[in-house]
Short mmCIF file of C-alpha atoms in Angstrom, two decimals:
data_model
loop_
_atom_site.label_atom_id
_atom_site.label_comp_id
_atom_site.label_asym_id
_atom_site.label_seq_id
_atom_site.Cartn_x
_atom_site.Cartn_y
_atom_site.Cartn_z
CA MET A 1 155.39 135.76 119.79
CA ILE A 2 153.68 137.88 122.64
CA GLU A 3 153.35 140.78 120.16
CA THR A 4 151.33 138.54 117.93
CA MET A 5 148.93 137.13 120.72
CA THR A 6 145.50 138.35 120.61
CA GLY A 7 142.50 138.02 123.19
CA ALA A 8 141.34 134.95 121.25
CA SER A 9 144.51 133.19 121.48
CA LEU A 10 144.84 133.49 125.18
CA ALA A 11 141.14 132.24 125.51
CA LEU A 12 142.08 129.28 123.39
CA ILE A 13 145.26 128.69 125.36
CA GLY A 14 143.16 128.62 128.51
CA ALA A 15 140.50 126.17 127.15
CA ALA A 16 143.40 123.89 126.11
CA LEU A 17 144.90 123.83 129.44
CA ALA A 18 141.69 123.19 131.15
CA VAL A 19 141.34 120.13 128.95
CA LEU A 20 144.94 119.10 129.00
CA LEU A 21 145.60 119.39 132.84
CA ALA A 22 142.32 117.94 133.97
CA GLY A 23 142.64 115.26 131.20
CA ILE A 24 146.18 114.34 132.44
CA GLY A 25 145.02 114.05 136.08
CA SER A 26 142.24 111.86 135.06
CA ALA A 27 144.45 109.53 133.10
CA ILE A 28 146.77 109.27 135.98
CA GLY A 29 144.19 108.65 138.49
CA ILE A 30 142.34 106.20 136.60
CA GLY A 31 145.62 104.44 135.84
CA ILE A 32 146.69 104.22 139.61
CA VAL A 33 143.11 102.65 140.43
CA GLY A 34 143.45 100.20 137.49
CA GLN A 35 146.75 98.92 138.36
CA THR A 36 145.46 98.14 141.93
CA ALA A 37 142.24 96.59 140.58
CA ALA A 38 143.97 94.37 138.27
CA GLY A 39 146.17 93.07 141.12
CA VAL A 40 142.81 92.38 143.22
CA LEU A 41 141.31 90.55 140.08
CA THR A 42 144.33 88.25 139.82
CA GLU A 43 142.93 86.80 143.17
CA ASP A 44 139.20 87.27 142.85
CA PRO A 45 137.83 88.03 139.30
CA ASP A 46 134.38 88.32 140.76
CA LYS A 47 135.31 91.83 142.06
CA PHE A 48 135.46 93.36 138.54
CA GLY A 49 132.14 95.42 138.92
CA PRO A 50 132.80 97.02 142.21
CA THR A 51 136.57 97.84 141.35
CA LEU A 52 135.61 99.20 137.77
CA LEU A 53 133.23 101.65 139.57
CA LEU A 54 136.00 102.93 141.74
CA GLN A 55 138.21 103.27 138.87
CA ALA A 56 135.65 105.37 137.07
CA LEU A 57 135.61 108.12 139.67
CA PRO A 58 138.79 110.00 138.83
CA GLY A 59 137.55 110.52 135.37
CA THR A 60 135.09 113.06 136.21
CA GLN A 61 137.70 115.75 136.48
CA GLY A 62 138.71 115.18 132.81
CA ILE A 63 134.91 115.81 131.84
CA TYR A 64 135.00 118.96 133.95
CA GLY A 65 137.97 120.24 132.07
CA LEU A 66 136.42 119.29 128.62
CA LEU A 67 133.21 121.08 129.78
CA THR A 68 135.13 124.13 130.66
CA GLY A 69 136.99 124.14 127.32
CA PHE A 70 133.77 123.75 125.37
CA LEU A 71 132.18 126.62 127.30
CA ILE A 72 135.14 128.94 126.54
CA LEU A 73 135.05 127.80 122.87
CA GLN A 74 131.33 128.60 122.66
CA GLN A 75 131.16 131.92 124.60
CA THR A 76 134.14 133.32 122.27
CA GLY A 77 132.06 131.81 119.25
CA MET A 78 135.08 129.51 118.12
CA ILE A 79 132.47 126.82 117.86
CA GLY A 80 128.69 127.08 117.25
CA GLY A 81 128.84 130.70 116.10
CA GLU A 82 130.79 133.60 114.68
CA ALA A 83 134.07 134.31 116.23
CA VAL A 84 133.88 137.25 118.56
CA ALA A 85 136.75 139.72 118.60
CA LEU A 86 138.22 139.59 122.22
CA SER A 87 140.26 142.24 123.92
CA MET A 88 143.33 141.40 125.50
CA ALA A 89 141.51 141.84 128.96
CA GLU A 90 138.77 139.46 127.85
CA GLY A 91 141.01 136.87 126.54
CA TRP A 92 143.22 137.04 129.99
CA GLY A 93 139.70 136.74 131.51
CA TYR A 94 138.86 133.34 129.83
CA PHE A 95 142.31 132.07 130.44
CA PHE A 96 142.19 132.75 133.96
CA ALA A 97 138.53 131.21 134.11
CA ALA A 98 140.10 127.99 133.01
CA MET A 99 142.70 127.81 135.61
CA PRO A 100 140.76 126.55 138.69
CA ILE A 101 139.49 123.54 137.01
CA ALA A 102 142.82 123.04 135.22
CA PHE A 103 144.83 122.75 138.23
CA VAL A 104 142.38 121.50 140.78
CA GLY A 105 141.41 118.95 138.36
CA LEU A 106 144.97 117.78 137.65
CA LEU A 107 145.73 117.34 141.26
CA SER A 108 142.50 116.16 142.64
CA ALA A 109 142.04 113.41 140.05
CA ILE A 110 145.59 111.99 141.02
CA TYR A 111 144.68 112.05 144.89
CA GLN A 112 141.03 110.65 144.17
CA GLY A 113 143.05 107.84 142.32
CA LYS A 114 144.97 107.09 145.33
CA VAL A 115 142.02 107.04 147.64
CA ALA A 116 139.92 104.87 145.09
CA ALA A 117 142.86 102.45 144.91
CA SER A 118 142.65 101.98 148.63
CA GLY A 119 138.83 101.66 148.28
CA VAL A 120 139.59 98.82 146.01
CA LEU A 121 141.93 97.13 148.63
CA MET A 122 139.35 97.67 151.18
CA VAL A 123 136.84 95.76 148.82
CA ALA A 124 139.12 93.00 148.08
CA LYS A 125 139.10 92.17 151.80
CA ARG A 126 135.64 93.29 152.80
CA PRO A 127 133.33 93.60 149.75
CA GLU A 128 130.54 95.07 151.80
CA GLU A 129 132.27 98.15 152.44
CA LEU A 130 132.17 99.36 148.81
CA GLY A 131 129.91 102.21 149.89
CA LYS A 132 132.57 103.45 152.18
CA GLY A 133 135.23 103.44 149.54
CA ILE A 134 132.94 105.40 147.25
CA ILE A 135 132.28 108.11 149.88
CA TYR A 136 135.97 108.31 150.55
CA ALA A 137 136.72 108.98 146.89
CA VAL A 138 133.89 111.32 146.32
CA MET A 139 135.20 113.62 149.17
CA VAL A 140 138.17 114.41 147.09
CA GLU A 141 135.86 114.97 144.01
CA THR A 142 134.25 117.90 146.06
CA TYR A 143 137.05 120.31 145.31
CA ALA A 144 136.85 119.47 141.70
CA ILE A 145 133.24 120.56 141.49
CA PHE A 146 134.12 123.59 143.47
CA ALA A 147 136.85 124.48 140.92
CA LEU A 148 134.49 123.74 138.08
CA LEU A 149 131.97 126.35 139.68
CA MET A 150 134.57 128.71 140.04
CA SER A 151 135.67 128.43 136.35
CA ILE A 152 131.99 128.82 135.18
CA MET A 153 131.27 131.76 137.52
CA ILE A 154 134.35 133.79 136.33
CA MET A 155 133.48 132.79 132.76
CA PHE A 156 129.87 134.01 133.04
CA PHE A 157 130.05 136.75 135.70
CA GLY A 158 133.76 137.89 135.73
CA ILE A 159 134.62 138.63 132.12
#
């Protein structure tokens, strides 16, 4: 299999991993918050709006992974143009460009889900503290944004 691998296939694997791992992390993170929010809503159905807002936050890593995957496919001409013949070095470059958002997206979405779930519990007791719950969850997001920026910088300036 390694003998038949091309630069384009390495780039494609990188794009797939960016979408796959960041998406898995987002699904897990959203699930964690959703379970907590559902428990809160059994006691107070009026808290649906604030808890939904907190539940949506871990979903951004999946979007970042999808964006990275699209950028790789666009840069290599696999969508929106003519496919570019990639050397193995270029293929590895795209593969490694996808890794920051793939792995940081996976882990940060899970941890953001845990923080946002705690925010849901805080909102259950003190609804006026929603803003603080959002800020705590967004602090985790910062590292996903750093990873997305690194993936984009490697893609546009490192290959």
